[in-house]
Short mmCIF file of N, CA and C in Angstrom, two decimals:
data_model
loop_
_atom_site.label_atom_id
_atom_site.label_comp_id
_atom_site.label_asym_id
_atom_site.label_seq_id
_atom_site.Cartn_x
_atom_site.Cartn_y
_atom_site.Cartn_z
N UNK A 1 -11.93 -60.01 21.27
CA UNK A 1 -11.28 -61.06 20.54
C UNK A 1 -12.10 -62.32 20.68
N UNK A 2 -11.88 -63.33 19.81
CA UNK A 2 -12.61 -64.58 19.92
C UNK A 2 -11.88 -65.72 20.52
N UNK A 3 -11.85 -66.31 20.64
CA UNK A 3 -11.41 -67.84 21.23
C UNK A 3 -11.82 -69.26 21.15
N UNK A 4 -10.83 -69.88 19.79
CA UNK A 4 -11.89 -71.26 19.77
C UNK A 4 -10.42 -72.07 20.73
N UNK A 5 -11.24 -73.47 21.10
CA UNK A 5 -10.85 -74.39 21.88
C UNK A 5 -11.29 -75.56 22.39
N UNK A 6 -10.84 -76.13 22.48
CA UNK A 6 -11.07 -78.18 23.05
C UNK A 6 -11.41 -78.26 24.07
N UNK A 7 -10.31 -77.66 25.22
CA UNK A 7 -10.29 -78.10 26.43
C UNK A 7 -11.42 -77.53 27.33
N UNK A 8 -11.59 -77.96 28.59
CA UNK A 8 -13.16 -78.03 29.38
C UNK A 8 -13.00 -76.67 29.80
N UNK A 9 -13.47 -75.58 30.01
CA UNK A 9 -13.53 -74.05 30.84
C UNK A 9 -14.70 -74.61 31.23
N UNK A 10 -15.00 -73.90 33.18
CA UNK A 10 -16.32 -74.08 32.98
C UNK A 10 -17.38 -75.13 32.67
N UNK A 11 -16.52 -76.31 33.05
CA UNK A 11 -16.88 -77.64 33.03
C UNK A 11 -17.72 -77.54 31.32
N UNK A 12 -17.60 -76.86 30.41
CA UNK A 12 -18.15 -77.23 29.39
C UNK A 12 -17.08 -76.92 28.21
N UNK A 13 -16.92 -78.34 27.39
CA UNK A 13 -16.27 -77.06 25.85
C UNK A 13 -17.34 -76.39 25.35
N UNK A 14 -16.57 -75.43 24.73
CA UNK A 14 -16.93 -74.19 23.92
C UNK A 14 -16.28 -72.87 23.25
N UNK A 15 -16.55 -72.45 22.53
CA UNK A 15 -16.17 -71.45 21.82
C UNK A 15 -16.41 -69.86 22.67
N UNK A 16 -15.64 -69.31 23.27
CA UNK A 16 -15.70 -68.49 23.91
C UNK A 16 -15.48 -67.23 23.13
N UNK A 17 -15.75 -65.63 23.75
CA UNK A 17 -15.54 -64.63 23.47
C UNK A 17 -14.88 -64.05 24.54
N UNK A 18 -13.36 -63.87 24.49
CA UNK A 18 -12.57 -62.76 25.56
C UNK A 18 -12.41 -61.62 25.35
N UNK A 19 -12.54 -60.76 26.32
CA UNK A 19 -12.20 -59.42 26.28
C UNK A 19 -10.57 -59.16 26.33
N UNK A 20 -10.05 -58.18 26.92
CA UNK A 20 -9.13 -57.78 26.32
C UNK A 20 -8.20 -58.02 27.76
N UNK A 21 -8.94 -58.09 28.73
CA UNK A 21 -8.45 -58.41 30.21
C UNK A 21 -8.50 -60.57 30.21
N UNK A 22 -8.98 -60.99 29.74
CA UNK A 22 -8.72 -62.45 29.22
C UNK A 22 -9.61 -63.18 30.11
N UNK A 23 -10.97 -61.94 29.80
CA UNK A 23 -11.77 -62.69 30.76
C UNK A 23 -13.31 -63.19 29.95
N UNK A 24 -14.40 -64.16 30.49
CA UNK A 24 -15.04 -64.52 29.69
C UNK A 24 -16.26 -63.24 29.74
N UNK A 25 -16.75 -62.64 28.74
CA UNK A 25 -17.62 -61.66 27.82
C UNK A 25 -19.27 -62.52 28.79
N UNK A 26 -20.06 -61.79 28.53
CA UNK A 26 -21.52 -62.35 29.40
C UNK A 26 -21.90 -62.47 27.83
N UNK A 27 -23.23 -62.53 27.82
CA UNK A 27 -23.73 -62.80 26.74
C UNK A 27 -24.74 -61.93 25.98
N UNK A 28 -24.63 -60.58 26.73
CA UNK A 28 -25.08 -59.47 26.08
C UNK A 28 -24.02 -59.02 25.23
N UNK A 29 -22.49 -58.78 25.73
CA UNK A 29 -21.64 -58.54 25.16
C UNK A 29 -21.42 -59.86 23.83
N UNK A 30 -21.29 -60.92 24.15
CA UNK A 30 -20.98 -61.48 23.00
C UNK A 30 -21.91 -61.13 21.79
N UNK A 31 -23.58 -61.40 22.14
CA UNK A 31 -24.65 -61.22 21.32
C UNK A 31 -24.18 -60.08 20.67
N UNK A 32 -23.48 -58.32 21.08
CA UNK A 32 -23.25 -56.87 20.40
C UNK A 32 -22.32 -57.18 19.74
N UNK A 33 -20.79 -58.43 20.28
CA UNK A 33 -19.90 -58.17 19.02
C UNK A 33 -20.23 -59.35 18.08
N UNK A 34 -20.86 -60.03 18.15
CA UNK A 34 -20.49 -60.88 17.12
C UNK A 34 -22.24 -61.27 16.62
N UNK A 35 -23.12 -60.66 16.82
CA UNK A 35 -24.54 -60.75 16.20
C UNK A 35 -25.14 -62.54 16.35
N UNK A 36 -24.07 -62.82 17.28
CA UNK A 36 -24.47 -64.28 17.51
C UNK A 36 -24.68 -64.95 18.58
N UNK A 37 -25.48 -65.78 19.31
CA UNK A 37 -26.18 -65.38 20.54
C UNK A 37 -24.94 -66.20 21.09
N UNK A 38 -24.71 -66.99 22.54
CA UNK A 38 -23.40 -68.11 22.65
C UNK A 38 -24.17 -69.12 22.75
N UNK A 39 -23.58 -69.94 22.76
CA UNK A 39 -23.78 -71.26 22.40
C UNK A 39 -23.93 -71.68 20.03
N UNK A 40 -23.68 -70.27 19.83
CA UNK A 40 -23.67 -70.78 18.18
C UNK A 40 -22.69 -69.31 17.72
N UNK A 41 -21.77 -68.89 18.45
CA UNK A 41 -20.88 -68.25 17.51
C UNK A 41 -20.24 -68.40 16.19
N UNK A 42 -20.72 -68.14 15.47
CA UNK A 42 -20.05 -68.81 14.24
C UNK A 42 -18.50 -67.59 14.23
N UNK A 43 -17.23 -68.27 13.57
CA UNK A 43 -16.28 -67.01 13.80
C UNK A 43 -16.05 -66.70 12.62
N UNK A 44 -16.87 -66.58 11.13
CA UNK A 44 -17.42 -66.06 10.60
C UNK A 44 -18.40 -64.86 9.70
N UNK A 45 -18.31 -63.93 9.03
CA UNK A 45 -19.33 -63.45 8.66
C UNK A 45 -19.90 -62.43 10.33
N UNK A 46 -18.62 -61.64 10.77
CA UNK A 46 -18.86 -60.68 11.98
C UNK A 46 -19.15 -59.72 11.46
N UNK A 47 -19.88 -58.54 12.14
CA UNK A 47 -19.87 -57.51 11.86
C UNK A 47 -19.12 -56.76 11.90
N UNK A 48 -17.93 -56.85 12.59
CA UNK A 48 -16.86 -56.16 12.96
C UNK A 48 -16.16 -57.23 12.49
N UNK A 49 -14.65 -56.89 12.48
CA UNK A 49 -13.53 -57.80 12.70
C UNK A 49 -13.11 -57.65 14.21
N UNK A 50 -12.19 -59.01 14.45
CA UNK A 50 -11.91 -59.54 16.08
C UNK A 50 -10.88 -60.11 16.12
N UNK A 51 -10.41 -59.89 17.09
CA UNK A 51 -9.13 -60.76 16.92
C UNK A 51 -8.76 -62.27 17.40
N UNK A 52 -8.85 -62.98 16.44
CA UNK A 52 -9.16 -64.21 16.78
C UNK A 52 -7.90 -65.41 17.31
N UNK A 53 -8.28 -65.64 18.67
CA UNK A 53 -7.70 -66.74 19.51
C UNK A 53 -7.92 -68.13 19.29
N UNK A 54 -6.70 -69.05 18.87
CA UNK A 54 -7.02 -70.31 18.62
C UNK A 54 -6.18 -71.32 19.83
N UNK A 55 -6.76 -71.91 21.02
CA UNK A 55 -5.76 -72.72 21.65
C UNK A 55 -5.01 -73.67 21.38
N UNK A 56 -4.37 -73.94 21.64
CA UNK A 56 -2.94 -74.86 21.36
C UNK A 56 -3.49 -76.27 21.31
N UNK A 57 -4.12 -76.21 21.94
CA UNK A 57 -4.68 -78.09 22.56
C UNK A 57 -5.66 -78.26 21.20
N UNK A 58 -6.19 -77.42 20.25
CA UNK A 58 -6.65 -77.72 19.09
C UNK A 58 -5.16 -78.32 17.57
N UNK A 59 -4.04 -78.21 18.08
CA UNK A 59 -2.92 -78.45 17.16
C UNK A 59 -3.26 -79.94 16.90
N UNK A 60 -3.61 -80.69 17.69
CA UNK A 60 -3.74 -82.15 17.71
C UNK A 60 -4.95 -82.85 17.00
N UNK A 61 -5.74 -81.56 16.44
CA UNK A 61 -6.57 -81.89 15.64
C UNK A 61 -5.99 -81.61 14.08
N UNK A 62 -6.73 -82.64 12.92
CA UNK A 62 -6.76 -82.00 11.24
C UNK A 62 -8.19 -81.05 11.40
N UNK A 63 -8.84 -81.18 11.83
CA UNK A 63 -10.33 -81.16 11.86
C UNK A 63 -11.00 -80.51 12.72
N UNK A 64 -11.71 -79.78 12.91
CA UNK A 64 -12.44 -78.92 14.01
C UNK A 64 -13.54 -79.00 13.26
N UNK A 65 -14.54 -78.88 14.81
CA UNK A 65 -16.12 -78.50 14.47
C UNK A 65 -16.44 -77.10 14.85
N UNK A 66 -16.95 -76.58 14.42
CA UNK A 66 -17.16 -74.81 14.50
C UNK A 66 -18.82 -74.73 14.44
N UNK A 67 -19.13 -73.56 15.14
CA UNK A 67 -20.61 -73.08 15.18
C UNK A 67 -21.32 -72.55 13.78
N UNK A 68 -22.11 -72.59 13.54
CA UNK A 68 -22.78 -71.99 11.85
C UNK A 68 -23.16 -70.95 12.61
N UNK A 69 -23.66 -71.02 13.75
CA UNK A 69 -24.47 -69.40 13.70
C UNK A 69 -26.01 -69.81 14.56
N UNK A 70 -26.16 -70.73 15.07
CA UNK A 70 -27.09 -71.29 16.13
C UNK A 70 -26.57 -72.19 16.89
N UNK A 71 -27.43 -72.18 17.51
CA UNK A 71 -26.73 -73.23 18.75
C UNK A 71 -26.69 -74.64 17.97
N UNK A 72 -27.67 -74.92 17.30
CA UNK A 72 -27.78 -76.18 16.68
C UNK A 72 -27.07 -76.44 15.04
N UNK A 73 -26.29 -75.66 14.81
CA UNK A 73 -25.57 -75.78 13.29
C UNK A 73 -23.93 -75.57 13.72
N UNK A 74 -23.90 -76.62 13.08
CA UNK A 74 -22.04 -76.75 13.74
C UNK A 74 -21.37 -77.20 12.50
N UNK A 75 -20.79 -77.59 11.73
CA UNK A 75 -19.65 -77.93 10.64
C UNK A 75 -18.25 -77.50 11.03
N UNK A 76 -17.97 -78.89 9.99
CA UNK A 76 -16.48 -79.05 9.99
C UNK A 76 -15.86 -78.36 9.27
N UNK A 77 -14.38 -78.25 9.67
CA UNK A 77 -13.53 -77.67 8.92
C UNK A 77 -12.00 -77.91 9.41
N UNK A 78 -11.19 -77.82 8.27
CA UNK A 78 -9.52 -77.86 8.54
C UNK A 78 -9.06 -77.14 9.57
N UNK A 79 -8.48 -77.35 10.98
CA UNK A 79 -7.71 -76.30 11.23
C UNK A 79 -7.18 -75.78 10.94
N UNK A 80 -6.38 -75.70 9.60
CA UNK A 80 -5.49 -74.92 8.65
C UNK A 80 -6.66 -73.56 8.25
N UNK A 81 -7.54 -74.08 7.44
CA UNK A 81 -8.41 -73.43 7.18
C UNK A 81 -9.16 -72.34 8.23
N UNK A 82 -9.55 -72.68 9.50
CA UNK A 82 -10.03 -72.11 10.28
C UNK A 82 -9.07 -71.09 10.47
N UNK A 83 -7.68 -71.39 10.49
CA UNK A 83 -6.71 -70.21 11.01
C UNK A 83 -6.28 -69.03 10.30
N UNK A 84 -6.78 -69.61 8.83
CA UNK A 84 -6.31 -68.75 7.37
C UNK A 84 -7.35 -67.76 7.25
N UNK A 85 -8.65 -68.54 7.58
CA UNK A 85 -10.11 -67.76 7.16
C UNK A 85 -10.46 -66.47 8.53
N UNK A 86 -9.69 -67.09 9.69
CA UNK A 86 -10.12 -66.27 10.22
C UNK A 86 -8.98 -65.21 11.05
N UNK A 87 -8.10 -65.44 10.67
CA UNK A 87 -6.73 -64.70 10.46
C UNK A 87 -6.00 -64.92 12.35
N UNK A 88 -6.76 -66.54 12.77
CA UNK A 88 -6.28 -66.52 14.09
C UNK A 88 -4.68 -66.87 14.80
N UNK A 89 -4.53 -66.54 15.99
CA UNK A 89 -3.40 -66.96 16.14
C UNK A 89 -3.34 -68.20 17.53
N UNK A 90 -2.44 -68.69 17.85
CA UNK A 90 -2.51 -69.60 18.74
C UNK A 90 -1.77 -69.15 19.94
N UNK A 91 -2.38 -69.70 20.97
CA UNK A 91 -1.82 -69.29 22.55
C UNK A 91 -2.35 -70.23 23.02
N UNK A 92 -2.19 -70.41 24.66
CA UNK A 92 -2.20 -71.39 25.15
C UNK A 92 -3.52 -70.99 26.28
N UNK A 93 -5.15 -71.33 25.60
CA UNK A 93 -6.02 -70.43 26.75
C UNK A 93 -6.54 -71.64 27.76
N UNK A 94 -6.25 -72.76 27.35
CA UNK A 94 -7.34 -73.68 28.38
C UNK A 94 -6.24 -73.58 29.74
N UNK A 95 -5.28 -73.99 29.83
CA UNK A 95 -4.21 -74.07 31.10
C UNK A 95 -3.93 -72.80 32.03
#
């Protein structure tokens, strides 16, 4: 599953990839499911479908920044949009 979010994990934000035990994926595993290295997951254009995690602490946004697909390409988008496009649901992962 995927996981976007605000709050600090890991003293860094970021867009994480969880497994199914709700733990964080290394980065061989992320690189196999999602063809995208970390630090630029785009949640996007997967090769597979995933089941996508959106945290709660993002509700307080209109607006999110999301990965293109490198570490260095990021764009905006609606949180509405992000949740529609990528069929996510919300839980509560930073706390």
């Amino acid at each position: 599953m995927r996981c976007v979010y605000s709050e600090m994990i890991e003293q860094r934000p970021q867009v994480v990839l969880l497994s199914l035990e709700r733990a964080l994926a290394n980065a061989a595993r992320v690189l196999e499911l999602t063809a995208y290295a970390v630090g630029g997951v785009c949640p996007f254009y997967l090769p597979a479908p995933l089941r996508v995690i959106v945290d709660e602490s993002l509700r307080r946004f209109d607006v999110v920044w999301s990965a293109g697909g490198t570490a260095n390409a990021i764009f905006p988008i609606a949180l509405a949009d992000l949740v529609r496009y990528t069929g996510g649901e919300f839980t509560d992962v930073a706390t």
